PDB file of C-alpha atoms in Angstrom:
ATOM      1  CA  UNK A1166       0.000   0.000   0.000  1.00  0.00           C
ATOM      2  CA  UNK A1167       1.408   3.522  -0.813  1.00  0.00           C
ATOM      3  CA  UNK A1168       0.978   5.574   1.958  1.00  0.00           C
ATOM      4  CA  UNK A1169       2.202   8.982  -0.242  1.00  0.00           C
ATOM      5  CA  UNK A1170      -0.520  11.611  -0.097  1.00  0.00           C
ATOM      6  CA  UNK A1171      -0.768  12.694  -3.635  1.00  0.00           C
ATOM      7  CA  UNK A1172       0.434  16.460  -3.704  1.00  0.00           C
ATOM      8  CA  UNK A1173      -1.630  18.873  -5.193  1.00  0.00           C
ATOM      9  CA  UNK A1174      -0.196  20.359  -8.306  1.00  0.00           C
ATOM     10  CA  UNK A1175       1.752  23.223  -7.403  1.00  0.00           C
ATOM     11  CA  UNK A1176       1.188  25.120 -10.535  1.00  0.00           C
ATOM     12  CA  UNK A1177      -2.455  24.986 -10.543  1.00  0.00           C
ATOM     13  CA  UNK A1178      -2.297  29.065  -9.309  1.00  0.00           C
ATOM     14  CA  UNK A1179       0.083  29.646 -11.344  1.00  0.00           C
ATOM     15  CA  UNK A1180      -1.555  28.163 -14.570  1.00  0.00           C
ATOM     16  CA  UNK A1181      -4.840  29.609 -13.804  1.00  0.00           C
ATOM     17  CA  UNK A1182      -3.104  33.251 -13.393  1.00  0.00           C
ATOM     18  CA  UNK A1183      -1.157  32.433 -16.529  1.00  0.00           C
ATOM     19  CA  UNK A1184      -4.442  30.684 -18.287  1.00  0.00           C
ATOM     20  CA  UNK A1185      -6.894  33.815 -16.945  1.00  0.00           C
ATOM     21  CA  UNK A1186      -8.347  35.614 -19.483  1.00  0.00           C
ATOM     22  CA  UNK A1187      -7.502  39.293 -19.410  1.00  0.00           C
ATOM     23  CA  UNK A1188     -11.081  40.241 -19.920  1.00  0.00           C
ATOM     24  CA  UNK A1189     -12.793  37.976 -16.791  1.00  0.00           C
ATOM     25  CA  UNK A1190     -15.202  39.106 -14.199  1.00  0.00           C
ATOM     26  CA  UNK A1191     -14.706  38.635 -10.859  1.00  0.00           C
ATOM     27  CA  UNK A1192     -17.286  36.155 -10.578  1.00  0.00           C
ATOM     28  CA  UNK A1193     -15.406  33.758 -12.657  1.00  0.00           C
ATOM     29  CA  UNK A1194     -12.714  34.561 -10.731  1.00  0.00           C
ATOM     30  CA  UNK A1195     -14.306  33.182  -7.449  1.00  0.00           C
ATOM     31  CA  UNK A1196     -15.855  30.592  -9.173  1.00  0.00           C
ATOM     32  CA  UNK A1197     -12.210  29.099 -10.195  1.00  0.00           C
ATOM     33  CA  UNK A1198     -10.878  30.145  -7.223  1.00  0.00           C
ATOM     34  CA  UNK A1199     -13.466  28.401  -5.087  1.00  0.00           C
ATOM     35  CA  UNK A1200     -13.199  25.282  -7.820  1.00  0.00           C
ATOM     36  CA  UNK A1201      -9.778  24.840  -6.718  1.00  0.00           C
ATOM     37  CA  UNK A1202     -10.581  25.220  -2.939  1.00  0.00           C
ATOM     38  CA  UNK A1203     -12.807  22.635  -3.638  1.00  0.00           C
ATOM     39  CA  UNK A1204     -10.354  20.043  -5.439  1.00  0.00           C
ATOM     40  CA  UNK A1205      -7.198  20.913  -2.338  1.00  0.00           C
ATOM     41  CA  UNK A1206      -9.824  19.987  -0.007  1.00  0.00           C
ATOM     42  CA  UNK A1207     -11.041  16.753  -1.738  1.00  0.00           C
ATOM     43  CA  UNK A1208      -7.675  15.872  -2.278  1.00  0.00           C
ATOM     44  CA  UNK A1209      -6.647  16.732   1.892  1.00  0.00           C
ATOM     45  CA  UNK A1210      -9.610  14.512   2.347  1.00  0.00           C
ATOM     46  CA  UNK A1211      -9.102  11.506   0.428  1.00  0.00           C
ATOM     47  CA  UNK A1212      -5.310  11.845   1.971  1.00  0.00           C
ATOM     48  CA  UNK A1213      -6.967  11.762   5.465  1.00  0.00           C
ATOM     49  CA  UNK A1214      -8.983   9.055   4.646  1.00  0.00           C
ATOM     50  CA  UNK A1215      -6.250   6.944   3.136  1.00  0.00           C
ATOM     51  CA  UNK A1216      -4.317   7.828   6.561  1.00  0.00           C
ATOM     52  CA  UNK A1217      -7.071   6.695   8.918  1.00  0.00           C
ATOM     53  CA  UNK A1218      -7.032   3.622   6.765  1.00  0.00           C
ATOM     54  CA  UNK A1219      -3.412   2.984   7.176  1.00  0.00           C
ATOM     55  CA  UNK A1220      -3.858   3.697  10.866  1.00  0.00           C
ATOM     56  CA  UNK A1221      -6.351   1.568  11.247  1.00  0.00           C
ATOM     57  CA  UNK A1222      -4.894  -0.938   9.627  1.00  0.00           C
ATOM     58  CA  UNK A1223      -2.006  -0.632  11.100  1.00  0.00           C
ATOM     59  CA  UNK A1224      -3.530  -0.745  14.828  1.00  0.00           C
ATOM     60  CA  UNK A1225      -5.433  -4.072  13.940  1.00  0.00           C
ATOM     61  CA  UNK A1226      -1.482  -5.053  13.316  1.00  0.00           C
ATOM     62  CA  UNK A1227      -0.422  -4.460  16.310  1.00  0.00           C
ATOM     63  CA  UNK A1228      -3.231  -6.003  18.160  1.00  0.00           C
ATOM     64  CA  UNK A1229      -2.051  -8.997  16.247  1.00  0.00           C
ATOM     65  CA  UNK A1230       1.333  -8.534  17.521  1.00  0.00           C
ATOM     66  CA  UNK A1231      -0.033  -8.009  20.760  1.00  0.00           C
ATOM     67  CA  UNK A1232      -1.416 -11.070  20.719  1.00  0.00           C
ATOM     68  CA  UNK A1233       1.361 -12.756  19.132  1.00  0.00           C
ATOM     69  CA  UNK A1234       3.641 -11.284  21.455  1.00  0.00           C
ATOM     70  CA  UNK A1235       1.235 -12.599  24.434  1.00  0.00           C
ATOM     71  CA  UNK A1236       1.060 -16.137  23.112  1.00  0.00           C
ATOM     72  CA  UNK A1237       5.300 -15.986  22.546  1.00  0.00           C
ATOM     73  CA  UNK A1238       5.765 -14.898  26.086  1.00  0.00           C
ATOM     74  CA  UNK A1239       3.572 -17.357  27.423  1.00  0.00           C
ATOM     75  CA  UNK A1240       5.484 -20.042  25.655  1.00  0.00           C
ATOM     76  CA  UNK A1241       8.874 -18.630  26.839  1.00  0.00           C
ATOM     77  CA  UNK A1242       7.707 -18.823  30.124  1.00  0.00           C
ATOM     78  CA  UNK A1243       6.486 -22.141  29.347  1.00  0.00           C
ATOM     79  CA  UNK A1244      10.060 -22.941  28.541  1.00  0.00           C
ATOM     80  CA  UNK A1245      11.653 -21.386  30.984  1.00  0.00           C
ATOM     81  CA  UNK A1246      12.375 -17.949  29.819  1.00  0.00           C
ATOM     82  CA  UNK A1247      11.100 -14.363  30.675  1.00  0.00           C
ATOM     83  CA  UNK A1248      10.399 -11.139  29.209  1.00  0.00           C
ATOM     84  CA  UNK A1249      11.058  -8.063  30.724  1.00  0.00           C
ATOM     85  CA  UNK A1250       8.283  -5.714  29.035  1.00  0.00           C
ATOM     86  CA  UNK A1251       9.001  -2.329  31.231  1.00  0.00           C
ATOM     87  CA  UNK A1252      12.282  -1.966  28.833  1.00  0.00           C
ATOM     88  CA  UNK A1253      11.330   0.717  26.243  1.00  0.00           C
ATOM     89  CA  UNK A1254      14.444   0.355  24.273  1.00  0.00           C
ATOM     90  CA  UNK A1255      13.770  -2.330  20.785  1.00  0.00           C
ATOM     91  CA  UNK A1256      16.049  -4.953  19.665  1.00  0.00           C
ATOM     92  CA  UNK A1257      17.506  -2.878  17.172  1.00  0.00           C
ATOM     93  CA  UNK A1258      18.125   0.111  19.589  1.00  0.00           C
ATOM     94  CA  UNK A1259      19.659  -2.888  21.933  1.00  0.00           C
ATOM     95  CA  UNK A1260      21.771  -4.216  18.886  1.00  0.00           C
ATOM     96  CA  UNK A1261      23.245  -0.932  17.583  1.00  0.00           C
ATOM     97  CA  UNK A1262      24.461  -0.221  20.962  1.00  0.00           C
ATOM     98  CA  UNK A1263      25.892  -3.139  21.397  1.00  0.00           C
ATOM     99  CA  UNK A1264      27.460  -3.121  18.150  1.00  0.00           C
ATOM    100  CA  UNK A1265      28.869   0.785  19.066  1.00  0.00           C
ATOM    101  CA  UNK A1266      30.452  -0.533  22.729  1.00  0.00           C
ATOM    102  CA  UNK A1267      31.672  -3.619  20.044  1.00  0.00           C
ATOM    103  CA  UNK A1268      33.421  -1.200  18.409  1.00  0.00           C
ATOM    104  CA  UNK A1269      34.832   0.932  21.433  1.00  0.00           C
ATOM    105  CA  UNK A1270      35.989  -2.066  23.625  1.00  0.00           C
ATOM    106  CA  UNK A1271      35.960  -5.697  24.290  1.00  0.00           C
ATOM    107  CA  UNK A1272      33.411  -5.273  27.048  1.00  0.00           C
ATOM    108  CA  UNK A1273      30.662  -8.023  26.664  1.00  0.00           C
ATOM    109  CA  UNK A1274      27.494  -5.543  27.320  1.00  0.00           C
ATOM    110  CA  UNK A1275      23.671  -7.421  28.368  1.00  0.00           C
ATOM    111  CA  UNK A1276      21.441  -7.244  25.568  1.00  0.00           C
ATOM    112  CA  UNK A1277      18.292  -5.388  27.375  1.00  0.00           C
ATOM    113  CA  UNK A1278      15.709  -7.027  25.219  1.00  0.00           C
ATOM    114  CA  UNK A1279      17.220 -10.462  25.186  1.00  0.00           C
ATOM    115  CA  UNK A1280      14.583 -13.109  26.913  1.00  0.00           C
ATOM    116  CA  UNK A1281      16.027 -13.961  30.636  1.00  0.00           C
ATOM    117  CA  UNK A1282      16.039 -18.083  31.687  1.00  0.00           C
ATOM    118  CA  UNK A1283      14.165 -18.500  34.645  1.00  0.00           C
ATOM    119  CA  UNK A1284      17.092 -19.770  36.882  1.00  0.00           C
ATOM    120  CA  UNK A1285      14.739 -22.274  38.529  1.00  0.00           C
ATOM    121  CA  UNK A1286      14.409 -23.620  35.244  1.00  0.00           C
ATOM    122  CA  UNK A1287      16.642 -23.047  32.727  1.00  0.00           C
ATOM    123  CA  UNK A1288      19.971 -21.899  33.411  1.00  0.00           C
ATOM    124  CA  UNK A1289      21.280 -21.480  29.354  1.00  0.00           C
ATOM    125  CA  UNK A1290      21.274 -17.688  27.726  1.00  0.00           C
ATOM    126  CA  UNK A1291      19.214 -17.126  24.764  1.00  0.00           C
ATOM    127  CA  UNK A1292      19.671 -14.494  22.372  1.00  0.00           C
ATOM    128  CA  UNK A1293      17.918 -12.825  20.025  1.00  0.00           C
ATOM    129  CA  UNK A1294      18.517 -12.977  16.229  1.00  0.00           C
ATOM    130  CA  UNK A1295      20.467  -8.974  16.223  1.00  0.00           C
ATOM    131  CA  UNK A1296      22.762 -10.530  18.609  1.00  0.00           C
ATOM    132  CA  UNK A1297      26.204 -10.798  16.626  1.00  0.00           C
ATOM    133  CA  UNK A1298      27.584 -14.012  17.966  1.00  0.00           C
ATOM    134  CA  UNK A1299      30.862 -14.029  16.061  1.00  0.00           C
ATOM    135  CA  UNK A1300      31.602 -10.976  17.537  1.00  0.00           C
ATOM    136  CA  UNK A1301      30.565 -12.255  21.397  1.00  0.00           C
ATOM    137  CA  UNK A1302      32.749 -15.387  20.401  1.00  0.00           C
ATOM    138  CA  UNK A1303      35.614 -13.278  19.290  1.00  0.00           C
ATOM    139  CA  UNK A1304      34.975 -10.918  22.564  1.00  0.00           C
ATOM    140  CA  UNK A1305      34.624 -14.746  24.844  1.00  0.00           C
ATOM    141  CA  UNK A1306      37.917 -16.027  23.421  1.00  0.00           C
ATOM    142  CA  UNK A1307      40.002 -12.794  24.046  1.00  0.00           C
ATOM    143  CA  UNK A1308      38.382 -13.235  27.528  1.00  0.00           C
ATOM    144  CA  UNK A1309      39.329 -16.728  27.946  1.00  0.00           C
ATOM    145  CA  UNK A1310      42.910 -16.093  26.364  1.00  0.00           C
ATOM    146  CA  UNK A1311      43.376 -13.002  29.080  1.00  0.00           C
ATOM    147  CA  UNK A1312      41.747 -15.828  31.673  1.00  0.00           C
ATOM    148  CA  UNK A1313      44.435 -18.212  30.651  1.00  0.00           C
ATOM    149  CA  UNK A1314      47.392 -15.456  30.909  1.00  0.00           C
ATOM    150  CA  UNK A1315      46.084 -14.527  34.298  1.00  0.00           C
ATOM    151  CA  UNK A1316      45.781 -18.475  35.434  1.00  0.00           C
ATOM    152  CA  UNK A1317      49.110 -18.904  34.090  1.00  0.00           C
ATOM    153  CA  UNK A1318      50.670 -15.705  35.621  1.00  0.00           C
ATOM    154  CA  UNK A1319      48.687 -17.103  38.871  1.00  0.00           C
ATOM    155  CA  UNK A1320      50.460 -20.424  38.472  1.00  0.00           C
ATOM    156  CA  UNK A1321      53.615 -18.801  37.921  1.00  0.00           C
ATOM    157  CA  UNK A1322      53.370 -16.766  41.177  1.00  0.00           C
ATOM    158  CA  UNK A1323      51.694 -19.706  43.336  1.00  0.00           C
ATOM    159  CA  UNK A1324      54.884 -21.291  41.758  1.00  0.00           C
ATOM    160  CA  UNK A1325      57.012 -18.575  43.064  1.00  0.00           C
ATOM    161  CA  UNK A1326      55.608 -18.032  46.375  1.00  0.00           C
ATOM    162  CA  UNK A1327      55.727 -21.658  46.959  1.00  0.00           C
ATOM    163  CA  UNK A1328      59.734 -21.719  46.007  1.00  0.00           C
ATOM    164  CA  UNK A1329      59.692 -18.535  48.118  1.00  0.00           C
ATOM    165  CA  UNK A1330      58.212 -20.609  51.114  1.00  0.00           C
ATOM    166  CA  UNK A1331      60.112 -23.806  51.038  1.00  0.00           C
ATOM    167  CA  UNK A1332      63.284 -21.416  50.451  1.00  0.00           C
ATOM    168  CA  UNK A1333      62.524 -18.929  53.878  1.00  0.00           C
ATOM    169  CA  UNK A1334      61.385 -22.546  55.322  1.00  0.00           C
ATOM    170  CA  UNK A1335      64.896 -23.849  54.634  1.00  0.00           C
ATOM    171  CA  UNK A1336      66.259 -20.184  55.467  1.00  0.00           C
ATOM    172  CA  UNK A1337      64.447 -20.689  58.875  1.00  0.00           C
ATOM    173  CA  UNK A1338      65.553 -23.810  59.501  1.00  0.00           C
ATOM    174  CA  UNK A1339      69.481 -23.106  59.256  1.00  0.00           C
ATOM    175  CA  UNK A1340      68.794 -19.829  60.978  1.00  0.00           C
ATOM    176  CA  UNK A1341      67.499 -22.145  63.689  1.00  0.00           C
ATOM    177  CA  UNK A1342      70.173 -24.292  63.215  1.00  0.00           C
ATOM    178  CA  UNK A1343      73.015 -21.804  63.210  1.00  0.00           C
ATOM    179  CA  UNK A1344      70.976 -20.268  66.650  1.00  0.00           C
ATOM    180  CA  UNK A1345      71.426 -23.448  68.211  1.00  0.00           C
ATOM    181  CA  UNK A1346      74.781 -23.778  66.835  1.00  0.00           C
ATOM    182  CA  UNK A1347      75.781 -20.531  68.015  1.00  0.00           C
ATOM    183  CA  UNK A1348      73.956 -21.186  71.529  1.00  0.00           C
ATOM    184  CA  UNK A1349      76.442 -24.173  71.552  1.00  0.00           C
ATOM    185  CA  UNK A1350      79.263 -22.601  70.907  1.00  0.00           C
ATOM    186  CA  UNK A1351      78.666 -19.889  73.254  1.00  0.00           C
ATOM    187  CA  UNK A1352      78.065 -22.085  75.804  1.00  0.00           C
ATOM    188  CA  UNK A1353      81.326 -23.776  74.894  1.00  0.00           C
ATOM    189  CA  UNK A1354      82.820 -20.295  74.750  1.00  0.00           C
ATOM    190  CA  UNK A1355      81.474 -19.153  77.723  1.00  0.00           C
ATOM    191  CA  UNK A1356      82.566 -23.417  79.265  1.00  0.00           C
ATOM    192  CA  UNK A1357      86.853 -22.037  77.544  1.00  0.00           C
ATOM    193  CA  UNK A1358      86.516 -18.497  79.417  1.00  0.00           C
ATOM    194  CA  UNK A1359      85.690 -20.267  82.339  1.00  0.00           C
ATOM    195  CA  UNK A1360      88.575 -22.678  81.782  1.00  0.00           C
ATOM    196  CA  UNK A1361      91.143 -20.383  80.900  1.00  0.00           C
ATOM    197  CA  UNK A1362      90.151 -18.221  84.367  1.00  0.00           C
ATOM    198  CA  UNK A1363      90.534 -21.416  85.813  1.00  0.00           C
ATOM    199  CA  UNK A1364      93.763 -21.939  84.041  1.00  0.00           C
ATOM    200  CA  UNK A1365      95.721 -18.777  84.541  1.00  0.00           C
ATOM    201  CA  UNK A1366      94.689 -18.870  88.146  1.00  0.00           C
ATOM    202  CA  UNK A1367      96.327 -22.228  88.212  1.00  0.00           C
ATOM    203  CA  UNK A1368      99.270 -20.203  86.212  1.00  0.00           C
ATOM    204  CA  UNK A1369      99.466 -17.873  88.536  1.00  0.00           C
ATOM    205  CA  UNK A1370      99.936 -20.106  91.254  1.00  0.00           C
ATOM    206  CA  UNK A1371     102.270 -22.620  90.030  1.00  0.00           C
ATOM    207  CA  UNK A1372     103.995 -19.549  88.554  1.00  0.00           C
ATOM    208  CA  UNK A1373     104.143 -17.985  92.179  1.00  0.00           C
ATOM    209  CA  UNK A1374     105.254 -21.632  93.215  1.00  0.00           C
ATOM    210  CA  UNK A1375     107.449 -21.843  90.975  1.00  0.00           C
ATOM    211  CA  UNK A1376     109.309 -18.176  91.524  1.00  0.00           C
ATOM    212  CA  UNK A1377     109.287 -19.069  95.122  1.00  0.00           C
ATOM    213  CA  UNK A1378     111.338 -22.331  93.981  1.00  0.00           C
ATOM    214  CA  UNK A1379     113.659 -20.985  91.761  1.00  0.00           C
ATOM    215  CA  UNK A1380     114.214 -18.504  95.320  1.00  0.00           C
ATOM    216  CA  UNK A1381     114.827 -21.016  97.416  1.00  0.00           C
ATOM    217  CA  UNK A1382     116.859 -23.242  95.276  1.00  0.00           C
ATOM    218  CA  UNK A1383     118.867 -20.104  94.345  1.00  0.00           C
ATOM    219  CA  UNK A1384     118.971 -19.943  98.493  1.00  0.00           C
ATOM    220  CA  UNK A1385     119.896 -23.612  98.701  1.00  0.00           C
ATOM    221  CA  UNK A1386     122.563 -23.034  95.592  1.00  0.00           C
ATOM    222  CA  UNK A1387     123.975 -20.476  97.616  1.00  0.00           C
ATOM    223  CA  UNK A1388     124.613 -22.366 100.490  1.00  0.00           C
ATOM    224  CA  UNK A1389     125.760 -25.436  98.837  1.00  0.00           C
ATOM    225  CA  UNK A1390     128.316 -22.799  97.300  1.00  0.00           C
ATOM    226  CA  UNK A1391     129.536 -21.410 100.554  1.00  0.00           C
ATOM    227  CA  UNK A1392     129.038 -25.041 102.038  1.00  0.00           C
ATOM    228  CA  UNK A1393     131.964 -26.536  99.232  1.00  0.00           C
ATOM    229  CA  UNK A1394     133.829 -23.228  99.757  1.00  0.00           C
ATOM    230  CA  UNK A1395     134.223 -23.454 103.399  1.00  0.00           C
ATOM    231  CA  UNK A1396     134.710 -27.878 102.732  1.00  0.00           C
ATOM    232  CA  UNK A1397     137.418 -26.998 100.123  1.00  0.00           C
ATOM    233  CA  UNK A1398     138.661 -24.436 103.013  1.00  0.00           C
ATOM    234  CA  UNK A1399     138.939 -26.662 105.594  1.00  0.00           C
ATOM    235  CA  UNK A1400     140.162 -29.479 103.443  1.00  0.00           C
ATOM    236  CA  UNK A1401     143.155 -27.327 102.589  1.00  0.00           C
ATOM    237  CA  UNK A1402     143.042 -26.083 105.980  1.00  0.00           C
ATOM    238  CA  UNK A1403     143.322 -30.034 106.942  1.00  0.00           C
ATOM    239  CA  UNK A1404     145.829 -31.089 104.703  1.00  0.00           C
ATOM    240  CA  UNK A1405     148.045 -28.216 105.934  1.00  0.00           C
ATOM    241  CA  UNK A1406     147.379 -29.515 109.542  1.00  0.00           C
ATOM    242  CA  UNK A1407     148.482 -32.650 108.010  1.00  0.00           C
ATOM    243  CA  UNK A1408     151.308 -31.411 106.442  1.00  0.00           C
ATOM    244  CA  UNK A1409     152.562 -29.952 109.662  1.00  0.00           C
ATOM    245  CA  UNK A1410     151.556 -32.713 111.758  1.00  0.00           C
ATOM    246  CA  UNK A1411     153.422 -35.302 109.919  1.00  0.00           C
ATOM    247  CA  UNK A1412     156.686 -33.013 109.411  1.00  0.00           C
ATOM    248  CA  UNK A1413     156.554 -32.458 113.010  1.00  0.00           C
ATOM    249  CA  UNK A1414     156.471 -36.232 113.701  1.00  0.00           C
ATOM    250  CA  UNK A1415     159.106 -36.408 111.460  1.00  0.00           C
ATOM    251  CA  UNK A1416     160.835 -34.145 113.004  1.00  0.00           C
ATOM    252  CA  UNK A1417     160.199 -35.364 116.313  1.00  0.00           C
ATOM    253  CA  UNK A1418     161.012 -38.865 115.500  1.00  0.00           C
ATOM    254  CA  UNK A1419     164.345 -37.690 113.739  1.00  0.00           C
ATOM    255  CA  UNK A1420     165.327 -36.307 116.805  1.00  0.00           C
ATOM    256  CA  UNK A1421     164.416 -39.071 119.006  1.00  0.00           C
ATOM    257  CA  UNK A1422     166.431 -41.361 116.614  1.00  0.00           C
ATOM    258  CA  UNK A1423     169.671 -39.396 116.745  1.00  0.00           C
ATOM    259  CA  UNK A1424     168.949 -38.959 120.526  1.00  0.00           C
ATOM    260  CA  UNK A1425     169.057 -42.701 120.521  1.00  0.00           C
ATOM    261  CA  UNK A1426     172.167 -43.062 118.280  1.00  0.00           C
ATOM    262  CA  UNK A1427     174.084 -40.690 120.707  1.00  0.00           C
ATOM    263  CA  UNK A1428     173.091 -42.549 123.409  1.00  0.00           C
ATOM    264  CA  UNK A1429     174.533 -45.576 121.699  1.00  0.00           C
ATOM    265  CA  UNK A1430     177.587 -44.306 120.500  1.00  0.00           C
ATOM    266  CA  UNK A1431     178.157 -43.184 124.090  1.00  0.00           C
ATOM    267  CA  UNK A1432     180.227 -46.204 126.065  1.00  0.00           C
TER     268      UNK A1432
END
């Protein structure tokens, strides 16, 4: 059906100025001018009417879509779906806009016309036909690939951080270790301080014990030195005693033997 109003001619005034005759009255000018007041209006009207038609028409259409669009929602809910019917935006609106955030960024963005599952039903999305599904599978596997760098950055760090643990377990363990160790060893530190106090007062004393020998055997020396001195002394002394001793009996017994000779030489 062509819903173009048919358009008056435009150069009906002009044709009638141009096609007046000079010599007219005025009532044949009213006369054509009220013959084509009469013809704009009949066409106006047969426009209107063919509008009211078309309205008409087209409002018996939408009851029928009405009533098709009762009967489909009853049979998505029948299936598990639902409609949201407060959203005043159409599929198309919904699609464009989709298409235009498509085109900005990799965001996956809700149709608001798409049916809904009923979650205590039906769990699985449903789109419409405007929905571009190469471009939500091309949007689904960027996500997934960025999902897979981020699980395998997140293994990579779990990795890490459990290296990092065992390694500060292990660092904890020889720090405990070398605590104990150096516990130990100050103890036995602490054991050879104690020892070596022990020792050079032991050091001390057999050092003072030991100047206090060297003193008295120096003392002892001394007298065994003066002790052979005055044995050498009287040794000499002695044999000198000796010496005169003997060459007095000598002497005495030389003189007792020529005293005896005399006496026998004397008759």
């Amino acid at each position: 059906m062509n819903n173009t109003p048919e358009s008056p001619p435009r150069n009906t005034t002009a044709a009638g100025v141009n096609g007046e005759r000079v010599g007219a009255t005025s009532d044949e000018l009213i006369r054509d001018l009220e013959h084509k007041v009469r013809k704009v209006v009949e066409l106006k009207r047969a426009k209107s009417d063919k509008l009211r038609f078309a309205v008409a028409k087209k409002r018996e259409e939408v009851e029928k879509a009405k009533l098709i669009l009762h009967d489909l929602i009853k049979d998505s809910e029948a299936l598990g779906l639902h409609y949201n019917p407060g959203n005043n935006q159409t599929e198309e609106g919904g699609a464009n806009k989709n298409s235009m955030n498509g085109d900005a960024d990799d965001k996956i963005v809700e149709e608001p016309n798409r049916l809904q599952p009923i979650a205590s039903i039906s769990r699985r999305p449903v789109y419409s036909k405007h929905t571009k599904i190469n471009e939500l599978e091309a949007k689904l596997e960027k996500r997934a690939q960025a999902s897979h760098e981020v699980m395998r950055s997140t293994l990579v760090l779990e990795h890490i951080k459990k290296r990092l643990l065992s390694e500060r377990i292990e660092v904890t363990q020889e720090t405990n270790e070398l605590k104990i160790q150096f516990a130990d060893l100050n103890h036995q530190t602490q054991e050879l301080q104690k020892k070596e106090i022990c020792a050079s007062e032991n050091v001390n004393q057999i050092q003072t014990r030991l100047a206090q020998q060297k003193e008295d055997m120096a003392a002892n020396l001394r007298k065994y030195k003066r002790e052979v001195e005055m044995r050498q002394k009287w040794a000499r002394e002695k044999a000198k005693f000796e010496k005169y001793y003997n060459d007095q009996m000598q002497t005495l017994l030389d003189s007792q033997g020529q005293n005896r000779s005399s006496q026998l030489s004397i008759p």
